[in-house]
Coordinates of C-alpha atoms in Angstrom, one line a residue:
X1 CA -9.8 -12.2 -14.0
X2 CA -12.7 -14.1 -15.6
X3 CA -14.9 -16.0 -13.3
X4 CA -13.9 -19.3 -14.8
X5 CA -10.2 -18.5 -14.4
X6 CA -10.8 -17.6 -10.7
X7 CA -12.7 -20.9 -10.1
X8 CA -9.9 -22.9 -11.9
X9 CA -7.5 -21.3 -9.5
X10 CA -9.7 -22.3 -6.5
X11 CA -9.9 -25.8 -7.9
X12 CA -6.1 -26.1 -8.1
X13 CA -5.9 -24.9 -4.5
X14 CA -8.4 -27.5 -3.5
X15 CA -6.3 -30.2 -5.1
X16 CA -3.3 -29.0 -3.1
X17 CA -5.3 -29.2 0.1
X18 CA -6.4 -32.8 -0.8
X19 CA -2.8 -33.8 -1.5
X20 CA -1.7 -32.3 1.9
X21 CA -4.5 -34.1 3.8
X22 CA -3.6 -37.4 2.1
X23 CA 0.0 -36.8 2.9
X24 CA -0.8 -36.1 6.6
X25 CA -3.1 -39.2 6.8
X26 CA -0.5 -41.5 5.3
X27 CA 2.2 -40.2 7.7
X28 CA -0.2 -40.6 10.6
X29 CA -1.6 -44.0 9.6
X30 CA 0.0 -45.8 6.8
X31 CA 3.6 -45.0 7.6
X32 CA 3.3 -45.5 11.4
X33 CA 3.6 -48.8 13.2
X34 CA 0.5 -50.2 14.8
X35 CA 1.7 -49.7 18.4
X36 CA 2.6 -46.0 17.6
X37 CA -0.8 -45.4 16.1
X38 CA -2.4 -46.7 19.2
X39 CA -0.2 -44.5 21.3
X40 CA -1.0 -41.4 19.2
X41 CA -4.8 -42.1 19.7
X42 CA -5.7 -42.6 16.1
X43 CA -6.2 -46.4 16.5
X44 CA -7.9 -48.6 19.0
X45 CA -6.5 -52.1 19.0
X46 CA -7.9 -54.5 19.9
X47 CA -11.6 -53.7 20.3
X48 CA -14.3 -56.0 21.4
X49 CA -17.7 -56.1 19.7
X50 CA -20.3 -55.8 22.5
X51 CA -23.4 -55.9 20.2
X52 CA -24.5 -55.3 16.7
X53 CA -27.8 -54.8 14.7
X54 CA -29.5 -52.8 12.0
X55 CA -30.7 -49.3 12.5
X56 CA -32.6 -46.7 10.4
X57 CA -32.0 -47.0 6.7
X58 CA -31.1 -50.7 7.2
X59 CA -27.5 -49.8 7.9
X60 CA -25.7 -52.2 10.3
X61 CA -24.1 -50.9 13.4
X62 CA -21.5 -52.1 15.9
X63 CA -21.0 -51.1 19.5
X64 CA -17.4 -51.7 20.4
X65 CA -15.1 -51.0 23.4
X66 CA -11.3 -51.1 23.5
X67 CA -9.8 -53.7 25.8
X68 CA -6.3 -52.2 26.0
X69 CA -5.2 -48.6 26.7
X70 CA -8.4 -47.9 28.6
X71 CA -8.9 -44.2 29.5
X72 CA -5.9 -43.3 27.2
X73 CA -6.4 -40.0 25.2
X74 CA -7.5 -40.4 21.6
X75 CA -8.5 -38.4 18.6
X76 CA -11.8 -40.1 17.8
X77 CA -14.9 -37.9 17.6
X78 CA -18.5 -38.4 16.6
X79 CA -19.0 -38.0 12.8
X80 CA -15.6 -39.1 11.8
X81 CA -15.0 -41.9 9.3
X82 CA -13.2 -45.0 10.6
X83 CA -12.4 -48.4 9.3
X84 CA -12.1 -51.8 11.0
X85 CA -9.2 -54.1 10.2
X86 CA -7.8 -57.5 11.3
X87 CA -4.1 -58.0 11.0
X88 CA -4.4 -61.7 10.4
X89 CA -7.1 -61.4 7.8
X90 CA -5.8 -58.2 6.1
X91 CA -4.9 -60.0 2.9
X92 CA -8.1 -61.9 2.8
X93 CA -10.7 -59.2 3.6
X94 CA -11.2 -55.5 2.7
X95 CA -11.4 -53.0 5.6
X96 CA -14.9 -52.2 6.6
X97 CA -15.8 -48.5 6.8
X98 CA -18.2 -46.6 8.9
X99 CA -19.0 -43.4 10.8
X100 CA -18.8 -42.8 14.5
X101 CA -22.3 -42.3 15.8
X102 CA -21.3 -41.6 19.4
X103 CA -18.2 -42.1 21.5
X104 CA -18.1 -42.2 25.3
X105 CA -14.7 -42.8 27.0
X106 CA -13.7 -46.3 25.7
X107 CA -17.0 -47.2 24.0
X108 CA -18.2 -46.3 20.5
X109 CA -21.1 -46.9 18.2
X110 CA -20.3 -47.2 14.5
X111 CA -22.8 -47.1 11.7
X112 CA -21.3 -49.1 8.8
X113 CA -21.6 -48.2 5.1
X114 CA -23.8 -50.6 3.0
X115 CA -26.4 -53.0 4.3
X116 CA -24.4 -56.1 5.1
X117 CA -22.5 -57.0 8.3
X118 CA -19.4 -59.2 7.4
X119 CA -18.9 -62.2 9.7
X120 CA -15.2 -61.4 10.3
X121 CA -16.1 -58.2 12.1
X122 CA -18.1 -60.2 14.7
X123 CA -16.1 -63.4 15.2
X124 CA -12.5 -62.1 15.1
X125 CA -10.2 -59.8 17.0
X126 CA -10.4 -56.4 15.3
X127 CA -8.9 -52.9 15.4
X128 CA -10.5 -49.5 14.6
X129 CA -8.7 -46.5 13.2
X130 CA -9.3 -43.1 11.7
X131 CA -9.8 -43.1 7.9
X132 CA -9.4 -40.5 5.1
X133 CA -12.8 -39.5 3.8
X134 CA -12.2 -38.8 0.1
X135 CA -15.9 -38.4 -0.8
X136 CA -16.1 -34.8 0.3
X137 CA -13.2 -33.9 -2.1
X138 CA -14.8 -35.8 -4.9
X139 CA -18.1 -33.9 -4.5
X140 CA -16.3 -30.5 -4.3
X141 CA -14.2 -31.2 -7.4
X142 CA -17.3 -32.4 -9.4
X143 CA -19.2 -29.2 -8.4
X144 CA -16.3 -26.9 -9.3
X145 CA -15.9 -28.6 -12.7
X146 CA -19.6 -28.3 -13.3
X147 CA -19.7 -24.6 -12.4
X148 CA -16.6 -23.9 -14.6
X149 CA -18.1 -25.7 -17.6
X150 CA -21.5 -24.0 -17.3
X151 CA -22.6 -22.1 -20.4
X152 CA -25.9 -20.4 -21.3
X153 CA -27.8 -21.8 -18.3
X154 CA -28.9 -20.6 -14.9
X155 CA -25.8 -22.0 -13.2
X156 CA -23.6 -19.9 -15.5
X157 CA -25.7 -16.8 -14.6
X158 CA -25.4 -17.4 -10.9
X159 CA -21.7 -17.9 -11.3
X160 CA -21.3 -14.4 -12.8
X161 CA -23.6 -12.8 -10.2
X162 CA -21.9 -14.4 -7.2
X163 CA -18.4 -13.5 -8.4
X164 CA -19.6 -9.9 -9.1
X165 CA -19.2 -10.1 -12.9
X166 CA -22.9 -9.3 -13.3
X167 CA -25.2 -7.2 -11.0
X168 CA -27.7 -9.1 -8.9
X169 CA -31.4 -8.3 -9.5
X170 CA -34.2 -7.7 -7.1
X171 CA -38.0 -7.3 -7.3
X172 CA -39.0 -3.7 -6.6
X173 CA -40.4 -3.7 -3.0
X174 CA -42.7 -6.6 -3.8
X175 CA -42.7 -7.4 0.0
X176 CA -42.9 -4.6 2.4
X177 CA -44.5 -5.5 5.7
X178 CA -43.5 -5.4 9.4
X179 CA -42.8 -8.5 11.4
X180 CA -43.5 -7.6 15.0
X181 CA -40.9 -9.9 16.6
X182 CA -38.0 -8.7 14.4
X183 CA -36.1 -5.4 14.5
X184 CA -35.7 -3.0 11.5
X185 CA -32.5 -4.6 10.1
X186 CA -33.9 -8.1 10.5
X187 CA -37.1 -7.2 8.7
X188 CA -35.0 -5.7 5.9
X189 CA -33.1 -9.0 5.7
X190 CA -36.4 -10.9 5.3
X191 CA -37.6 -8.5 2.6
X192 CA -34.3 -8.8 0.8
X193 CA -34.6 -12.6 0.8
X194 CA -38.1 -12.5 -0.6
X195 CA -37.2 -9.9 -3.2
X196 CA -34.0 -11.5 -4.4
X197 CA -34.0 -12.9 -8.0
X198 CA -30.4 -14.1 -7.9
X199 CA -28.8 -13.8 -4.5
X200 CA -29.4 -12.3 -1.0
X201 CA -26.6 -12.0 1.5
X202 CA -27.4 -11.7 5.2
X203 CA -24.4 -10.6 7.3
X204 CA -25.1 -11.6 10.9
X205 CA -22.4 -10.6 13.5
X206 CA -22.4 -12.3 17.0
X207 CA -25.7 -12.0 18.9
X208 CA -27.7 -10.2 16.2
X209 CA -30.3 -13.0 15.8
X210 CA -29.2 -14.4 12.4
X211 CA -30.9 -17.8 13.0
X212 CA -34.1 -16.1 14.2
X213 CA -34.1 -14.0 11.1
X214 CA -33.4 -16.9 8.8
X215 CA -36.1 -19.0 10.3
X216 CA -38.7 -16.2 9.9
X217 CA -37.6 -15.7 6.3
X218 CA -38.0 -19.4 5.6
X219 CA -41.4 -19.3 7.2
X220 CA -42.5 -16.5 4.9
X221 CA -40.8 -18.1 1.9
X222 CA -42.6 -21.4 2.4
X223 CA -45.9 -19.7 2.0
X224 CA -44.9 -19.0 -1.6
X225 CA -42.8 -22.0 -2.6
X226 CA -41.7 -25.4 -1.4
X227 CA -39.6 -27.3 -0.8
X228 CA -36.7 -25.0 0.0
X229 CA -33.2 -26.6 0.3
X230 CA -31.4 -25.4 3.4
X231 CA -27.7 -26.3 3.9
X232 CA -24.9 -25.7 6.4
X233 CA -21.3 -26.8 6.5
X234 CA -21.5 -29.0 9.5
X235 CA -24.0 -31.6 10.9
X236 CA -24.3 -29.6 14.1
X237 CA -25.3 -26.4 12.3
X238 CA -27.7 -28.4 10.1
X239 CA -29.3 -30.0 13.1
X240 CA -29.8 -26.7 14.8
X241 CA -31.6 -25.3 11.8
X242 CA -33.7 -28.5 11.5
X243 CA -34.7 -28.1 15.2
X244 CA -35.6 -24.3 14.9
X245 CA -37.6 -24.9 11.7
X246 CA -39.6 -27.7 13.2
X247 CA -40.3 -25.5 16.2
X248 CA -42.2 -23.0 14.0
X249 CA -44.2 -26.0 12.6
X250 CA -42.6 -26.2 9.2
X251 CA -42.6 -29.7 7.7
X252 CA -38.8 -30.2 7.6
X253 CA -37.0 -33.3 6.3
X254 CA -33.4 -33.9 7.3
X255 CA -31.3 -35.6 4.7
X256 CA -28.0 -37.2 5.6
X257 CA -26.3 -40.2 7.2
X258 CA -28.3 -41.0 10.3
X259 CA -25.1 -41.7 12.2
X260 CA -24.3 -38.0 12.0
X261 CA -27.7 -36.7 12.9
X262 CA -28.6 -35.8 16.5
X263 CA -30.8 -38.5 18.0
X264 CA -33.5 -36.0 19.0
X265 CA -34.0 -35.2 15.3
X266 CA -34.3 -38.8 14.0
X267 CA -38.1 -38.3 13.6
X268 CA -37.3 -35.6 10.9
X269 CA -34.8 -37.7 8.9
X270 CA -36.0 -39.4 5.7
X271 CA -35.2 -42.8 7.3
X272 CA -37.2 -41.9 10.5
X273 CA -40.2 -40.7 8.4
X274 CA -40.1 -43.8 6.2
X275 CA -39.9 -46.0 9.3
X276 CA -43.2 -44.7 10.5
X277 CA -44.9 -44.4 7.0
X278 CA -47.8 -46.9 6.6
X279 CA -46.9 -47.6 3.0
X280 CA -43.4 -48.8 3.9
X281 CA -44.9 -51.8 5.7
X282 CA -46.0 -53.2 2.3
X283 CA -42.5 -52.5 0.9
X284 CA -40.9 -54.5 3.8
X285 CA -43.4 -57.3 3.3
X286 CA -42.5 -57.5 -0.4
X287 CA -38.7 -57.5 0.3
X288 CA -39.1 -60.3 2.9
X289 CA -41.2 -62.4 0.5
X290 CA -38.7 -61.8 -2.3
X291 CA -35.9 -63.0 -0.1
X292 CA -37.8 -66.1 1.0
X293 CA -38.6 -67.0 -2.6
X294 CA -35.0 -66.5 -3.7
X295 CA -33.7 -68.7 -0.8
X296 CA -36.1 -71.4 -1.7
X297 CA -35.0 -71.3 -5.4
X298 CA -31.3 -71.5 -4.4
X299 CA -32.0 -74.9 -2.7
X300 CA -32.7 -76.5 -6.1
X301 CA -30.0 -78.9 -7.3
X302 CA -28.3 -79.2 -10.7
X303 CA -29.6 -82.7 -11.3
X304 CA -33.2 -81.4 -11.2
X305 CA -35.1 -82.0 -14.3
X306 CA -36.5 -79.6 -16.9
X307 CA -39.7 -78.9 -14.8
X308 CA -37.7 -78.1 -11.7
X309 CA -35.3 -75.8 -13.6
X310 CA -38.3 -73.9 -15.0
X311 CA -39.8 -73.6 -11.5
X312 CA -36.5 -72.2 -10.3
X313 CA -36.3 -69.7 -13.2
X314 CA -39.9 -68.6 -12.5
X315 CA -39.1 -68.3 -8.8
X316 CA -36.1 -66.0 -9.6
X317 CA -38.3 -63.9 -11.9
X318 CA -41.0 -63.6 -9.2
X319 CA -38.4 -62.5 -6.7
X320 CA -37.0 -59.9 -9.1
X321 CA -40.5 -58.7 -9.9
X322 CA -41.3 -58.3 -6.2
X323 CA -38.1 -56.3 -5.6
X324 CA -38.8 -54.1 -8.5
X325 CA -42.3 -53.5 -7.3
X326 CA -41.0 -52.8 -3.8
X327 CA -38.4 -50.3 -5.2
X328 CA -41.1 -48.5 -7.3
X329 CA -43.4 -48.2 -4.3
X330 CA -40.5 -47.0 -2.1
X331 CA -39.3 -44.4 -4.6
X332 CA -42.9 -43.2 -4.9
X333 CA -43.2 -42.8 -1.1
X334 CA -39.8 -41.0 -0.8
X335 CA -40.7 -38.7 -3.7
X336 CA -44.0 -37.9 -2.1
X337 CA -42.4 -37.2 1.3
X338 CA -39.9 -34.8 -0.3
X339 CA -42.5 -33.0 -2.4
X340 CA -44.7 -32.4 0.6
X341 CA -41.8 -31.0 2.7
X342 CA -41.6 -27.3 3.3
X343 CA -37.9 -27.5 3.9
X344 CA -35.2 -30.1 3.2
X345 CA -32.1 -29.7 5.3
X346 CA -28.7 -31.2 4.7
X347 CA -25.0 -30.4 4.9
X348 CA -23.3 -28.9 1.8
X349 CA -21.8 -32.2 0.7
X350 CA -25.1 -33.9 1.7
X351 CA -26.8 -31.9 -1.2
X352 CA -25.5 -34.8 -3.4
X353 CA -27.3 -37.4 -1.2
X354 CA -29.0 -40.0 -3.5
X355 CA -32.4 -38.9 -2.3
X356 CA -32.0 -35.4 -3.8
X357 CA -29.0 -35.8 -6.1
X358 CA -31.1 -35.2 -9.3
X359 CA -33.5 -32.6 -7.8
X360 CA -33.3 -28.8 -8.4
X361 CA -34.7 -26.1 -6.2
X362 CA -36.1 -22.6 -6.8
X363 CA -34.3 -21.4 -3.6
X364 CA -31.2 -22.8 -1.8
X365 CA -30.3 -21.3 1.6
X366 CA -26.7 -21.7 2.9
X367 CA -26.3 -20.8 6.6
X368 CA -22.9 -20.4 8.4
X369 CA -21.5 -19.8 4.9
X370 CA -18.3 -18.2 6.4
X371 CA -17.3 -21.6 7.8
X372 CA -17.3 -23.4 4.4
X373 CA -14.7 -23.8 1.8
X374 CA -15.8 -22.1 -1.4
X375 CA -15.8 -25.4 -3.4
X376 CA -18.2 -27.0 -0.8
X377 CA -20.5 -24.0 -1.1
X378 CA -20.9 -24.6 -4.9
X379 CA -22.3 -28.1 -4.4
X380 CA -25.8 -27.0 -3.5
X381 CA -25.6 -23.9 -5.7
X382 CA -25.5 -26.3 -8.8
X383 CA -29.0 -27.3 -7.9
X384 CA -30.4 -23.7 -7.4
X385 CA -32.2 -21.0 -9.3
X386 CA -31.3 -18.5 -6.6
X387 CA -29.2 -18.5 -3.5
X388 CA -29.5 -17.1 0.0
X389 CA -26.3 -16.7 2.1
X390 CA -26.2 -16.1 5.8
X391 CA -23.1 -15.9 8.1
X392 CA -20.3 -13.6 9.3
X393 CA -17.0 -13.5 7.5
X394 CA -15.4 -12.1 10.7
X395 CA -15.9 -15.3 12.7
X396 CA -14.3 -18.7 12.4
X397 CA -13.0 -19.4 8.9
X398 CA -12.8 -22.9 7.4
X399 CA -9.8 -25.0 8.3
X400 CA -7.1 -25.3 5.6
X401 CA -4.2 -27.7 6.3
X402 CA -2.0 -26.9 3.3
X403 CA 0.2 -23.9 3.8
X404 CA 0.4 -23.4 0.0
X405 CA -3.4 -23.6 -0.4
X406 CA -3.9 -21.2 2.6
X407 CA -1.5 -18.7 1.1
X408 CA -3.2 -19.0 -2.2
X409 CA -6.5 -18.0 -0.7
X410 CA -8.5 -21.3 -0.2
X411 CA -9.6 -20.1 3.2
X412 CA -11.4 -17.1 1.5
X413 CA -15.0 -18.2 1.4
X414 CA -17.7 -17.4 -1.2
X415 CA -19.6 -15.5 1.5
X416 CA -16.5 -13.3 2.1
X417 CA -16.3 -12.6 -1.6
X418 CA -20.0 -11.7 -1.7
X419 CA -19.7 -9.3 1.3
X420 CA -16.7 -7.6 -0.3
X421 CA -18.0 -7.4 -3.9
X422 CA -21.8 -7.3 -4.0
X423 CA -23.7 -4.1 -3.7
X424 CA -26.7 -5.3 -1.7
X425 CA -25.6 -7.0 1.6
X426 CA -27.9 -6.7 4.6
X427 CA -26.1 -6.2 7.9
X428 CA -28.0 -7.2 11.1
X429 CA -27.1 -4.2 13.2
X430 CA -28.6 -4.9 16.7
X431 CA -27.0 -7.4 19.0
X432 CA -28.9 -9.0 21.9
X433 CA -26.1 -10.8 23.7
X434 CA -23.6 -8.6 25.4
X435 CA -22.9 -5.5 27.4
X436 CA -21.9 -2.6 25.1
X437 CA -18.4 -2.4 26.6
X438 CA -17.8 -6.1 25.7
X439 CA -19.3 -5.5 22.2
X440 CA -17.5 -2.3 21.3
X441 CA -13.9 -3.5 20.7
X442 CA -15.1 -6.1 18.1
X443 CA -17.6 -3.5 16.8
X444 CA -14.8 -1.1 15.9
X445 CA -12.3 -3.7 14.7
X446 CA -14.6 -5.8 12.5
X447 CA -17.9 -4.0 11.8
X448 CA -16.9 -0.4 11.3
X449 CA -18.8 0.7 14.4
X450 CA -22.2 -0.2 12.8
X451 CA -23.4 -2.4 15.6
X452 CA -25.5 -1.2 18.6
X453 CA -26.5 -3.1 21.7
X454 CA -30.2 -3.7 22.4
X455 CA -31.4 -1.5 25.3
X456 CA -31.9 -4.4 27.7
X457 CA -28.3 -5.8 27.3
X458 CA -26.4 -2.5 26.8
X459 CA -25.7 -2.1 30.6
X460 CA -25.8 -5.8 31.6
X461 CA -23.5 -6.5 34.5
X462 CA -23.0 -9.3 37.0
X463 CA -25.1 -8.9 40.1
X464 CA -21.9 -8.8 42.2
X465 CA -20.5 -5.7 43.8
X466 CA -16.8 -4.9 42.9
X467 CA -16.3 -7.7 40.3
X468 CA -19.4 -6.9 38.3
X469 CA -18.5 -3.2 37.9
X470 CA -16.1 -3.8 35.0
X471 CA -17.6 -5.7 32.1
X472 CA -14.2 -6.2 30.5
X473 CA -11.0 -7.0 32.4
X474 CA -7.5 -7.7 31.1
X475 CA -5.2 -9.4 33.6
X476 CA -1.6 -8.8 32.5
X477 CA 1.0 -11.5 33.3
X478 CA 4.0 -9.5 31.8
X479 CA 7.0 -9.6 34.1
X480 CA 5.7 -12.6 36.1
X481 CA 7.8 -15.2 34.4
X482 CA 4.9 -17.3 33.3
X483 CA 6.5 -18.9 30.3
X484 CA 4.6 -21.0 27.8
X485 CA 5.3 -24.8 27.5
X486 CA 5.1 -26.7 24.2
X487 CA 3.8 -30.3 24.2
X488 CA 6.4 -32.5 22.4
X489 CA 3.9 -34.6 20.4
X490 CA 0.9 -32.3 19.8
X491 CA 3.1 -29.2 19.4
X492 CA 0.3 -27.3 21.2
X493 CA 1.0 -24.9 24.1
X494 CA 0.0 -24.6 27.7
X495 CA 0.7 -22.1 30.5
X496 CA -0.1 -23.6 33.9
X497 CA 0.8 -20.5 35.9
X498 CA -1.6 -18.4 33.7
X499 CA -4.3 -20.9 34.7
X500 CA -3.4 -20.4 38.4
X501 CA -4.2 -16.7 38.0
X502 CA -7.4 -17.6 36.3
X503 CA -8.2 -20.0 39.2
X504 CA -7.7 -17.3 41.8
X505 CA -9.9 -14.8 40.0
X506 CA -12.7 -17.4 39.4
X507 CA -12.6 -18.5 43.0
X508 CA -13.0 -14.9 44.1
X509 CA -15.9 -14.4 41.6
X510 CA -17.8 -17.6 42.8
X511 CA -17.2 -16.7 46.5
X512 CA -18.8 -13.2 46.0
X513 CA -21.6 -14.6 43.7
X514 CA -22.8 -16.5 46.8
X515 CA -24.6 -19.2 45.0
X516 CA -26.3 -17.0 42.3
X517 CA -26.8 -18.9 39.1
X518 CA -24.0 -17.6 36.8
X519 CA -22.9 -19.5 33.6
X520 CA -19.2 -19.5 33.1
X521 CA -17.2 -20.4 30.0
X522 CA -13.4 -20.9 30.1
X523 CA -11.8 -20.7 26.7
X524 CA -8.3 -21.1 25.3
X525 CA -7.1 -21.1 21.7
X526 CA -4.7 -23.9 22.6
X527 CA -5.8 -27.5 23.1
X528 CA -3.1 -28.4 25.6
X529 CA -4.2 -25.5 27.8
X530 CA -7.8 -26.7 27.5
X531 CA -6.8 -30.2 28.5
X532 CA -4.8 -28.9 31.5
X533 CA -7.7 -26.8 32.7
X534 CA -10.3 -29.5 32.1
X535 CA -8.2 -31.8 34.4
X536 CA -7.8 -29.2 37.1
X537 CA -11.1 -27.3 37.3
X538 CA -13.2 -30.2 38.7
X539 CA -10.7 -30.7 41.5
X540 CA -9.9 -27.0 42.2
X541 CA -13.6 -26.1 42.4
X542 CA -15.1 -29.1 44.1
X543 CA -16.1 -26.7 46.9
X544 CA -18.5 -25.1 44.4
X545 CA -20.4 -28.2 43.4
X546 CA -23.3 -26.3 41.8
X547 CA -21.0 -24.0 39.7
X548 CA -22.0 -23.9 36.0
X549 CA -18.5 -24.1 34.4
X550 CA -17.6 -25.2 30.8
X551 CA -14.0 -25.5 29.6
X552 CA -13.3 -25.8 25.8
X553 CA -11.5 -24.4 22.8
X554 CA -12.7 -21.4 20.8
X555 CA -14.0 -23.5 18.0
X556 CA -16.1 -25.5 20.4
X557 CA -17.7 -22.3 21.8
X558 CA -18.8 -21.0 18.3
X559 CA -22.5 -20.3 18.5
X560 CA -22.6 -20.4 22.4
X561 CA -22.7 -17.7 25.0
X562 CA -22.2 -17.5 28.8
X563 CA -22.7 -14.8 31.5
X564 CA -18.9 -14.8 32.1
X565 CA -16.1 -15.8 29.7
X566 CA -12.5 -16.3 30.7
X567 CA -9.9 -16.4 27.9
X568 CA -6.5 -17.9 28.6
X569 CA -4.2 -16.6 25.9
X570 CA -1.2 -18.9 26.9
X571 CA 1.5 -17.4 24.7
X572 CA 4.4 -15.8 26.7
X573 CA 7.9 -15.8 25.3
X574 CA 10.9 -13.6 24.8
X575 CA 10.6 -13.8 21.0
X576 CA 7.1 -12.3 21.1
X577 CA 5.8 -15.1 18.9
X578 CA 2.0 -15.6 19.1
X579 CA 1.4 -18.3 16.4
X580 CA -2.2 -18.6 15.3
X581 CA -3.3 -16.0 17.8
X582 CA -2.8 -13.8 14.7
X583 CA -6.1 -15.2 13.5
X584 CA -8.1 -12.3 14.7
X585 CA -11.4 -13.7 13.5
X586 CA -11.0 -16.6 16.0
X587 CA -10.4 -14.1 18.7
X588 CA -13.5 -12.2 17.6
X589 CA -15.5 -15.4 18.3
X590 CA -13.9 -15.8 21.7
X591 CA -14.4 -12.2 22.9
X592 CA -18.1 -12.2 21.8
X593 CA -19.2 -15.2 23.8
X594 CA -19.6 -13.2 27.0
X595 CA -22.9 -11.6 28.1
X596 CA -22.0 -9.7 31.2
X597 CA -18.2 -10.0 31.9
X598 CA -15.2 -10.8 29.8
X599 CA -11.8 -11.6 31.4
X600 CA -8.8 -12.1 29.3
X601 CA -5.5 -13.3 30.8
X602 CA -2.3 -12.8 28.9
X603 CA 1.2 -11.4 28.5
X604 CA 1.0 -7.9 27.2
X605 CA 4.8 -7.9 26.3
X606 CA 4.2 -10.9 24.0
X607 CA 0.7 -9.9 22.7
X608 CA 1.3 -6.2 22.3
X609 CA 3.8 -6.7 19.5
X610 CA 0.8 -7.6 17.3
X611 CA -1.2 -4.5 16.3
X612 CA -4.7 -6.1 16.9
X613 CA -3.8 -6.9 20.6
X614 CA -2.1 -3.5 21.1
X615 CA -5.3 -1.9 20.1
X616 CA -7.2 -4.1 22.6
X617 CA -4.7 -3.1 25.3
X618 CA -5.3 0.5 24.4
X619 CA -9.1 -0.1 24.6
X620 CA -8.7 -1.6 28.0
X621 CA -6.9 1.5 29.2
X622 CA -9.8 3.7 28.0
X623 CA -12.4 1.7 29.9
X624 CA -10.5 1.1 33.1
X625 CA -10.2 -2.7 32.3
X626 CA -6.5 -3.2 33.0
X627 CA -5.2 -5.1 36.0
X628 CA -2.0 -7.1 36.7
X629 CA -1.5 -10.7 37.6
X630 CA 0.4 -9.7 40.7
X631 CA -3.0 -8.9 42.2
X632 CA -4.1 -12.5 41.9
X633 CA -1.0 -14.5 42.8

């Protein structure tokens, strides 16, 4: 298949995904009565405006709290697009859109689009609900169309290389030096990045120091060129890179909507930098003066004579000239800030931010590329002369809601294609996170046994006699009658009795730990089980007030690690159905969060019907990791 034909197919799948998301949104919002929307947690109505103002970038914000349904569960999260509405004024005003900056219980801060704050938002009873963000799809579609249409230019060449229609080129050992704090495979990765003419691919399994390697590569790269554009699929991943790059004293500028940037990094945003820039004081002064002159001119009346009309015309011209001068000075300052940067960071979609929309870069780096839809990955590539990928195609894949798009392969990322198709892919082969027994199952299943544990972690164990002896433990609930329960509305699953086994084991562990500082993560693939455990853990373990326990979904634990990880598998049924537990990459993430001990609780009769889990059960047998739930009832 020609590269353009392959990309047209991907574009068609993207359109199916967009249609499905619109369909789900309309079903959830547009076709559902207001009371039902509130009940489902996708709408707060009414909300009261506590305060408002203007933040960085001159964007207005609102701080609101809901006055009904207090403490009721909801689906709002930081970074989501929402819109405000007023039922009485709906025909007279357009909904006002914004992005959730933070949300705490029943209070939220929303950064609005634009620079104006409509009066109806402040002086009327309003509601707030989730909104469909079409901009990401628009940017992905534009990028795909641009890549497909490319002929005879650098983008066309990169397209052929990345889809393995043409061999990638490298300089011949132009960089060959040791970096003391990096291991052999990490040094090789840095060298490959520096040598690459078209593309370099860094495959970083869990705990292998991918971020450390990437930061060092960028430090070396910035000695030779700048600025480098560094992107990631999410704001959280982009913020992490921004923080790590700033720590090694690189001049990093974070591009993006300030409402989606961590507050600790605002000093690195373009808005934060401009806010402190001495030249911007003159810009603000000119804007204020222009506004004053315009307001004065608008006070003139029609019955003024010729002289007054001429004065008004001159005033308008003066106001326009001041604004134009202010704009030129502002553009000059922004351009200077960006040119002086070592690194510019943004999300994949953020690569089309107006500040850098027309800029091109010698090198574009895409981190966590395995979590991004292929069309999103192409957005920054359209601005690149060469591309650096980093990630692991055997960890969390991108979310695809359309069944048809998923079956068609939309969840297959560009990084995945590169790892499979390209000749030169550098694997980071030494992991620094987990005991070798915890590592080895994933090592064999996903990485062909190529990983090795660093010497100081290979035999890591909990400093607890009896419990600490087995780095991996599978607690089997088969035959206990612990049947799963499905939530009627969310359709997610929970298994309370499975949690009770986990509770007994954890209580035993904390008792024998005798106050030793041990970090503990409790994970479940199912949101309902997570909610159930989050409600019970604080109460059930209030006798261990200093215990360091975190409960969350697998997705929320991506990139994190703990001394001890518990995984509650939940599924237990006579039909041996395991749903999305079939997504083995998600389980790879869960299993590799543990440093010293991994405890998995599940029903072998249900799980064992699926080959991946049967292999895990066999692995548990070989390393004496099997026990039964009867021991913990």
